[in-house]
Amino acid sequence: MTKRIRKAVFPVAGLGTRVLPATKCIPKEMLTVVDRPVIQHCVEEAREAGIEHFVFVTGRNKQVIEDHFDLAYELEDTLQKRGKEKELAALLADTPGAGNTSFTRQQAPLGLGHAVWCARDIVGDEPFAVILPDMITLQGTRGSRCLAQCIEAHEAHGGNIIAVEEVPASDTHMYGVVSVGRDHGHSFEINGMVEKPPQGTAPSNLIISGRYILQPEIFGVLANVGKGAGGEIQLTDGMKGLSDRQSFHGVRFDGKTYDTGSKVGFLAANVAFALARPDIAPAFRAELKKIVGSL
Ligand code: UTP
């Protein structure tokens, strides 16, 4: 029996330099895709996958993320007095329950591996999920989003799980890349991984795409892993260390992933998420046709 995944870690301490100047005062996780911040899309994905506790690894100037997941007394009171019951109910439904969130500070952006390590005491001795909030996902053909598919693979294989997606071979140098062992189709054994391999050296075109299930032993490995690619403490290097002792499986997510940490990815996410919303899609599609028609 595999242990149930109850906690998810959201590393949100990065600087977001690729989307400046938007992120000068606003955390990139608070930029909106359609009508909610990027981070809320990620929390919704985690909730759908059965996550109960949301752990945010933040940095300076990120307090607004904590406020976003708290009650907003004055706003709620005003909505109630004005009879805006629907809006009030939607706000309250989106807010995690008391005690279901934890916040810790990374203090300095030393890398994703270091950010995950900062959550060690809050996570404790149980397997947990990691969600990179840059990446937001739309439901796949199997009817679930990416984290739910990772949890399903964890129930089947145990150990550690990494969501992957295909990119053109010319792009692999920008990402963590895995190599494929025994292949089960939707999932496969990972028998190697490398962070940002130099052009032409990647073991496959399957990149690590921002959703993980990790065993708690990762924390001990991350404590000792040195700086890697870009002078940062890399999660991929920690996972590589752990793979000497524990199994890693990849999951080919069958839906769409959008990288909101880049300008073009952010714009594409807004279009795709708006088209996926039944309440907005008809009017938006008409606007989009006018723009596309003029290209
Ligand atoms: P990125 O490298 O995409 O985030 O890290 P960044 O540093 O904010 O982006 P740019 O390149 O400057 O635009 C992937 C994820 O890891 C988190 C980021 O917040 C992002 O969600 N991260 C990264 C940390 O929490 N701490 C770090 O030290 C580095």
PDB file of C-alpha atoms in Angstrom, residues 36-239:
ATOM      1  CA  ARG A  36      -7.774  34.294 -11.024  1.00  0.00           C
ATOM      2  CA  PRO A  37      -4.095  34.403 -10.107  1.00  0.00           C
ATOM      3  CA  VAL A  38      -1.802  31.744 -11.556  1.00  0.00           C
ATOM      4  CA  ILE A  39      -1.231  30.331  -8.055  1.00  0.00           C
ATOM      5  CA  GLN A  40      -4.975  29.772  -7.591  1.00  0.00           C
ATOM      6  CA  HIS A  41      -5.127  27.661 -10.751  1.00  0.00           C
ATOM      7  CA  CYS A  42      -2.383  25.511  -9.178  1.00  0.00           C
ATOM      8  CA  VAL A  43      -4.122  25.223  -5.814  1.00  0.00           C
ATOM      9  CA  GLU A  44      -7.327  24.170  -7.621  1.00  0.00           C
ATOM     10  CA  GLU A  45      -5.387  21.470  -9.493  1.00  0.00           C
ATOM     11  CA  ALA A  46      -3.971  20.244  -6.159  1.00  0.00           C
ATOM     12  CA  ARG A  47      -7.406  20.204  -4.502  1.00  0.00           C
ATOM     13  CA  GLU A  48      -8.876  18.225  -7.395  1.00  0.00           C
ATOM     14  CA  ALA A  49      -6.077  15.692  -6.863  1.00  0.00           C
ATOM     15  CA  GLY A  50      -7.028  15.288  -3.187  1.00  0.00           C
ATOM     16  CA  ILE A  51      -4.380  17.511  -1.569  1.00  0.00           C
ATOM     17  CA  GLU A  52      -5.392  18.741   1.891  1.00  0.00           C
ATOM     18  CA  HIS A  53      -2.476  20.910   2.994  1.00  0.00           C
ATOM     19  CA  PHE A  54      -0.860  23.624   0.858  1.00  0.00           C
ATOM     20  CA  VAL A  55       2.737  24.571   1.718  1.00  0.00           C
ATOM     21  CA  PHE A  56       4.056  27.780   0.150  1.00  0.00           C
ATOM     22  CA  VAL A  57       7.789  28.504   0.097  1.00  0.00           C
ATOM     23  CA  THR A  58       7.809  32.271  -0.325  1.00  0.00           C
ATOM     24  CA  GLY A  59      10.327  35.096  -0.427  1.00  0.00           C
ATOM     25  CA  ARG A  60      10.347  38.813   0.319  1.00  0.00           C
ATOM     26  CA  ASN A  61       7.537  40.817  -1.337  1.00  0.00           C
ATOM     27  CA  LYS A  62       5.294  37.763  -1.619  1.00  0.00           C
ATOM     28  CA  GLN A  63       2.964  38.495   1.357  1.00  0.00           C
ATOM     29  CA  VAL A  64       0.055  39.108  -0.976  1.00  0.00           C
ATOM     30  CA  ILE A  65      -0.010  35.363  -1.752  1.00  0.00           C
ATOM     31  CA  GLU A  66      -0.725  34.677   1.922  1.00  0.00           C
ATOM     32  CA  ASP A  67      -3.472  37.325   1.919  1.00  0.00           C
ATOM     33  CA  HIS A  68      -5.023  35.819  -1.193  1.00  0.00           C
ATOM     34  CA  PHE A  69      -5.629  32.504   0.598  1.00  0.00           C
ATOM     35  CA  ASP A  70      -7.014  34.146   3.756  1.00  0.00           C
ATOM     36  CA  LEU A  71     -10.495  35.449   4.488  1.00  0.00           C
ATOM     37  CA  ALA A  72     -11.010  39.078   3.381  1.00  0.00           C
ATOM     38  CA  TYR A  73     -13.386  40.307   6.075  1.00  0.00           C
ATOM     39  CA  GLU A  74     -14.254  43.796   4.749  1.00  0.00           C
ATOM     40  CA  LEU A  75     -14.799  42.517   1.205  1.00  0.00           C
ATOM     41  CA  GLU A  76     -16.943  39.589   2.354  1.00  0.00           C
ATOM     42  CA  ASP A  77     -19.000  41.822   4.643  1.00  0.00           C
ATOM     43  CA  THR A  78     -19.616  44.324   1.831  1.00  0.00           C
ATOM     44  CA  LEU A  79     -20.609  41.573  -0.613  1.00  0.00           C
ATOM     45  CA  GLN A  80     -23.083  40.234   1.938  1.00  0.00           C
ATOM     46  CA  LYS A  81     -24.605  43.655   2.658  1.00  0.00           C
ATOM     47  CA  ARG A  82     -25.029  44.255  -1.085  1.00  0.00           C
ATOM     48  CA  GLY A  83     -26.717  40.894  -1.588  1.00  0.00           C
ATOM     49  CA  LYS A  84     -23.960  39.551  -3.839  1.00  0.00           C
ATOM     50  CA  GLU A  85     -24.490  36.024  -2.559  1.00  0.00           C
ATOM     51  CA  LYS A  86     -23.078  34.259  -5.620  1.00  0.00           C
ATOM     52  CA  GLU A  87     -19.786  36.192  -5.581  1.00  0.00           C
ATOM     53  CA  LEU A  88     -19.463  35.696  -1.808  1.00  0.00           C
ATOM     54  CA  ALA A  89     -20.083  31.944  -2.028  1.00  0.00           C
ATOM     55  CA  ALA A  90     -17.504  31.631  -4.843  1.00  0.00           C
ATOM     56  CA  LEU A  91     -14.892  33.521  -2.810  1.00  0.00           C
ATOM     57  CA  LEU A  92     -15.462  31.387   0.280  1.00  0.00           C
ATOM     58  CA  ALA A  93     -15.410  28.131  -1.711  1.00  0.00           C
ATOM     59  CA  ASP A  94     -11.972  29.071  -3.088  1.00  0.00           C
ATOM     60  CA  THR A  95     -10.467  29.796   0.340  1.00  0.00           C
ATOM     61  CA  PRO A  96      -8.616  26.906   1.993  1.00  0.00           C
ATOM     62  CA  GLY A  97      -9.867  25.950   5.473  1.00  0.00           C
ATOM     63  CA  ALA A  98      -8.229  27.112   8.714  1.00  0.00           C
ATOM     64  CA  GLY A  99      -4.929  25.333   9.268  1.00  0.00           C
ATOM     65  CA  ASN A 100      -4.757  23.971   5.717  1.00  0.00           C
ATOM     66  CA  THR A 101      -2.011  26.340   4.565  1.00  0.00           C
ATOM     67  CA  SER A 102       1.596  26.832   5.731  1.00  0.00           C
ATOM     68  CA  PHE A 103       4.057  29.510   4.683  1.00  0.00           C
ATOM     69  CA  THR A 104       7.823  29.470   5.073  1.00  0.00           C
ATOM     70  CA  ARG A 105      10.486  31.782   3.650  1.00  0.00           C
ATOM     71  CA  GLN A 106      13.357  30.708   1.455  1.00  0.00           C
ATOM     72  CA  GLN A 107      15.258  33.891   2.468  1.00  0.00           C
ATOM     73  CA  ALA A 108      17.493  33.857  -0.633  1.00  0.00           C
ATOM     74  CA  PRO A 109      16.671  32.423  -4.094  1.00  0.00           C
ATOM     75  CA  LEU A 110      19.357  29.734  -4.085  1.00  0.00           C
ATOM     76  CA  GLY A 111      17.498  27.437  -6.460  1.00  0.00           C
ATOM     77  CA  LEU A 112      14.441  25.191  -6.714  1.00  0.00           C
ATOM     78  CA  GLY A 113      16.139  22.335  -4.821  1.00  0.00           C
ATOM     79  CA  HIS A 114      16.853  24.683  -1.930  1.00  0.00           C
ATOM     80  CA  ALA A 115      13.255  26.006  -1.997  1.00  0.00           C
ATOM     81  CA  VAL A 116      11.844  22.466  -1.690  1.00  0.00           C
ATOM     82  CA  TRP A 117      14.326  21.673   1.124  1.00  0.00           C
ATOM     83  CA  CYS A 118      12.975  24.690   3.058  1.00  0.00           C
ATOM     84  CA  ALA A 119       9.639  22.822   3.392  1.00  0.00           C
ATOM     85  CA  ARG A 120      11.212  19.783   5.121  1.00  0.00           C
ATOM     86  CA  ASP A 121       9.863  20.387   8.645  1.00  0.00           C
ATOM     87  CA  ILE A 122       6.369  21.250   7.450  1.00  0.00           C
ATOM     88  CA  VAL A 123       6.173  18.163   5.214  1.00  0.00           C
ATOM     89  CA  GLY A 124       7.714  15.765   7.762  1.00  0.00           C
ATOM     90  CA  ASP A 125       8.145  12.064   7.100  1.00  0.00           C
ATOM     91  CA  GLU A 126       5.615  11.416   4.314  1.00  0.00           C
ATOM     92  CA  PRO A 127       5.597  11.463   0.507  1.00  0.00           C
ATOM     93  CA  PHE A 128       4.416  14.798  -0.899  1.00  0.00           C
ATOM     94  CA  ALA A 129       3.655  16.641  -4.123  1.00  0.00           C
ATOM     95  CA  VAL A 130       5.589  19.556  -5.614  1.00  0.00           C
ATOM     96  CA  ILE A 131       3.813  21.943  -7.968  1.00  0.00           C
ATOM     97  CA  LEU A 132       5.773  24.564  -9.894  1.00  0.00           C
ATOM     98  CA  PRO A 133       3.285  27.389 -10.140  1.00  0.00           C
ATOM     99  CA  ASP A 134       4.819  28.723 -13.369  1.00  0.00           C
ATOM    100  CA  MET A 135       3.229  25.798 -15.142  1.00  0.00           C
ATOM    101  CA  ILE A 136      -0.551  25.604 -15.271  1.00  0.00           C
ATOM    102  CA  THR A 137      -2.383  22.676 -16.775  1.00  0.00           C
ATOM    103  CA  LEU A 138      -5.690  22.050 -18.523  1.00  0.00           C
ATOM    104  CA  GLN A 139      -7.561  18.755 -18.203  1.00  0.00           C
ATOM    105  CA  GLY A 140      -6.283  15.968 -20.434  1.00  0.00           C
ATOM    106  CA  THR A 141      -8.170  13.384 -22.470  1.00  0.00           C
ATOM    107  CA  ARG A 142      -8.266  11.128 -19.384  1.00  0.00           C
ATOM    108  CA  GLY A 143     -10.410  13.782 -17.684  1.00  0.00           C
ATOM    109  CA  SER A 144      -7.957  14.934 -15.031  1.00  0.00           C
ATOM    110  CA  ARG A 145      -5.198  17.494 -14.619  1.00  0.00           C
ATOM    111  CA  CYS A 146      -1.522  16.728 -14.258  1.00  0.00           C
ATOM    112  CA  LEU A 147      -1.154  16.252 -10.493  1.00  0.00           C
ATOM    113  CA  ALA A 148      -4.070  13.795 -10.338  1.00  0.00           C
ATOM    114  CA  GLN A 149      -2.351  11.719 -13.056  1.00  0.00           C
ATOM    115  CA  CYS A 150       0.900  11.782 -11.034  1.00  0.00           C
ATOM    116  CA  ILE A 151      -0.922  10.569  -7.920  1.00  0.00           C
ATOM    117  CA  GLU A 152      -2.528   7.776  -9.944  1.00  0.00           C
ATOM    118  CA  ALA A 153       0.950   6.709 -11.125  1.00  0.00           C
ATOM    119  CA  HIS A 154       2.187   6.837  -7.514  1.00  0.00           C
ATOM    120  CA  GLU A 155      -0.610   4.498  -6.472  1.00  0.00           C
ATOM    121  CA  ALA A 156       0.448   2.104  -9.266  1.00  0.00           C
ATOM    122  CA  HIS A 157       4.256   2.253  -8.914  1.00  0.00           C
ATOM    123  CA  GLY A 158       5.052   3.837  -5.501  1.00  0.00           C
ATOM    124  CA  GLY A 159       8.405   5.623  -5.199  1.00  0.00           C
ATOM    125  CA  ASN A 160       8.903   8.964  -6.906  1.00  0.00           C
ATOM    126  CA  ILE A 161       6.961  10.329  -9.871  1.00  0.00           C
ATOM    127  CA  ILE A 162       7.827  13.104 -12.343  1.00  0.00           C
ATOM    128  CA  ALA A 163       5.446  14.549 -14.948  1.00  0.00           C
ATOM    129  CA  VAL A 164       7.093  14.974 -18.343  1.00  0.00           C
ATOM    130  CA  GLU A 165       6.177  16.431 -21.697  1.00  0.00           C
ATOM    131  CA  GLU A 166       7.647  16.357 -25.182  1.00  0.00           C
ATOM    132  CA  VAL A 167       9.461  19.372 -26.626  1.00  0.00           C
ATOM    133  CA  PRO A 168      11.367  19.811 -29.909  1.00  0.00           C
ATOM    134  CA  ALA A 169      14.915  18.419 -29.531  1.00  0.00           C
ATOM    135  CA  SER A 170      16.307  21.941 -30.143  1.00  0.00           C
ATOM    136  CA  ASP A 171      14.684  23.181 -26.873  1.00  0.00           C
ATOM    137  CA  THR A 172      15.902  20.507 -24.438  1.00  0.00           C
ATOM    138  CA  HIS A 173      18.935  22.570 -23.267  1.00  0.00           C
ATOM    139  CA  MET A 174      16.546  24.877 -21.354  1.00  0.00           C
ATOM    140  CA  TYR A 175      15.017  22.169 -19.130  1.00  0.00           C
ATOM    141  CA  GLY A 176      15.581  19.116 -16.951  1.00  0.00           C
ATOM    142  CA  VAL A 177      15.479  16.055 -19.228  1.00  0.00           C
ATOM    143  CA  VAL A 178      14.843  12.366 -18.360  1.00  0.00           C
ATOM    144  CA  SER A 179      15.875   9.162 -20.090  1.00  0.00           C
ATOM    145  CA  VAL A 180      13.366   6.358 -20.574  1.00  0.00           C
ATOM    146  CA  GLY A 181      13.791   2.816 -19.201  1.00  0.00           C
ATOM    147  CA  ARG A 182      11.025   0.188 -19.220  1.00  0.00           C
ATOM    148  CA  ASP A 183       8.063   1.833 -20.928  1.00  0.00           C
ATOM    149  CA  HIS A 184       4.454   1.221 -19.850  1.00  0.00           C
ATOM    150  CA  GLY A 185       3.024   3.792 -22.298  1.00  0.00           C
ATOM    151  CA  HIS A 186       1.316   6.379 -20.103  1.00  0.00           C
ATOM    152  CA  SER A 187       4.094   5.927 -17.511  1.00  0.00           C
ATOM    153  CA  PHE A 188       7.682   4.642 -17.704  1.00  0.00           C
ATOM    154  CA  GLU A 189      10.736   3.955 -15.588  1.00  0.00           C
ATOM    155  CA  ILE A 190      13.208   6.822 -15.487  1.00  0.00           C
ATOM    156  CA  ASN A 191      16.796   5.620 -15.639  1.00  0.00           C
ATOM    157  CA  GLY A 192      18.590   8.947 -15.828  1.00  0.00           C
ATOM    158  CA  MET A 193      18.054  12.705 -15.614  1.00  0.00           C
ATOM    159  CA  VAL A 194      20.061  15.812 -16.340  1.00  0.00           C
ATOM    160  CA  GLU A 195      19.419  19.540 -15.787  1.00  0.00           C
ATOM    161  CA  LYS A 196      19.846  21.831 -18.814  1.00  0.00           C
ATOM    162  CA  PRO A 197      22.027  19.477 -20.942  1.00  0.00           C
ATOM    163  CA  PRO A 198      24.240  21.259 -23.515  1.00  0.00           C
ATOM    164  CA  GLN A 199      22.724  21.344 -27.061  1.00  0.00           C
ATOM    165  CA  GLY A 200      22.775  17.953 -28.737  1.00  0.00           C
ATOM    166  CA  THR A 201      23.500  15.912 -25.566  1.00  0.00           C
ATOM    167  CA  ALA A 202      19.990  15.401 -24.124  1.00  0.00           C
ATOM    168  CA  PRO A 203      19.056  11.737 -23.497  1.00  0.00           C
ATOM    169  CA  SER A 204      15.489  12.296 -24.871  1.00  0.00           C
ATOM    170  CA  ASN A 205      13.066  15.075 -25.737  1.00  0.00           C
ATOM    171  CA  LEU A 206      11.023  14.493 -22.562  1.00  0.00           C
ATOM    172  CA  ILE A 207      11.339  17.425 -20.177  1.00  0.00           C
ATOM    173  CA  ILE A 208      10.484  17.636 -16.497  1.00  0.00           C
ATOM    174  CA  SER A 209       7.353  19.755 -16.571  1.00  0.00           C
ATOM    175  CA  GLY A 210       6.583  20.956 -13.054  1.00  0.00           C
ATOM    176  CA  ARG A 211       4.650  18.292 -11.132  1.00  0.00           C
ATOM    177  CA  TYR A 212       6.337  15.750  -8.863  1.00  0.00           C
ATOM    178  CA  ILE A 213       5.573  13.193  -6.157  1.00  0.00           C
ATOM    179  CA  LEU A 214       8.618  12.812  -3.930  1.00  0.00           C
ATOM    180  CA  GLN A 215       9.544  10.618  -0.988  1.00  0.00           C
ATOM    181  CA  PRO A 216      10.688  12.428   2.183  1.00  0.00           C
ATOM    182  CA  GLU A 217      14.239  11.020   1.790  1.00  0.00           C
ATOM    183  CA  ILE A 218      14.725  13.736  -0.865  1.00  0.00           C
ATOM    184  CA  PHE A 219      15.288  16.258   1.944  1.00  0.00           C
ATOM    185  CA  GLY A 220      18.414  14.481   3.222  1.00  0.00           C
ATOM    186  CA  VAL A 221      19.818  14.390  -0.316  1.00  0.00           C
ATOM    187  CA  LEU A 222      19.015  18.068  -0.973  1.00  0.00           C
ATOM    188  CA  ALA A 223      20.787  19.053   2.245  1.00  0.00           C
ATOM    189  CA  ASN A 224      24.059  17.832   0.739  1.00  0.00           C
ATOM    190  CA  VAL A 225      23.683  18.523  -2.958  1.00  0.00           C
ATOM    191  CA  GLY A 226      25.980  21.302  -4.166  1.00  0.00           C
ATOM    192  CA  LYS A 227      25.294  24.073  -6.669  1.00  0.00           C
ATOM    193  CA  GLY A 228      24.515  22.807 -10.158  1.00  0.00           C
ATOM    194  CA  ALA A 229      23.418  24.363 -13.466  1.00  0.00           C
ATOM    195  CA  GLY A 230      23.212  28.177 -13.273  1.00  0.00           C
ATOM    196  CA  GLY A 231      24.982  28.168  -9.869  1.00  0.00           C
ATOM    197  CA  GLU A 232      21.692  27.086  -8.221  1.00  0.00           C
ATOM    198  CA  ILE A 233      20.811  24.138  -5.968  1.00  0.00           C
ATOM    199  CA  GLN A 234      18.830  22.082  -8.464  1.00  0.00           C
ATOM    200  CA  LEU A 235      15.949  19.766  -7.595  1.00  0.00           C
ATOM    201  CA  THR A 236      16.963  17.583 -10.562  1.00  0.00           C
ATOM    202  CA  ASP A 237      20.389  16.976  -8.971  1.00  0.00           C
ATOM    203  CA  GLY A 238      18.693  15.983  -5.705  1.00  0.00           C
ATOM    204  CA  MET A 239      16.364  13.566  -7.516  1.00  0.00           C
TER     205      MET A 239
END
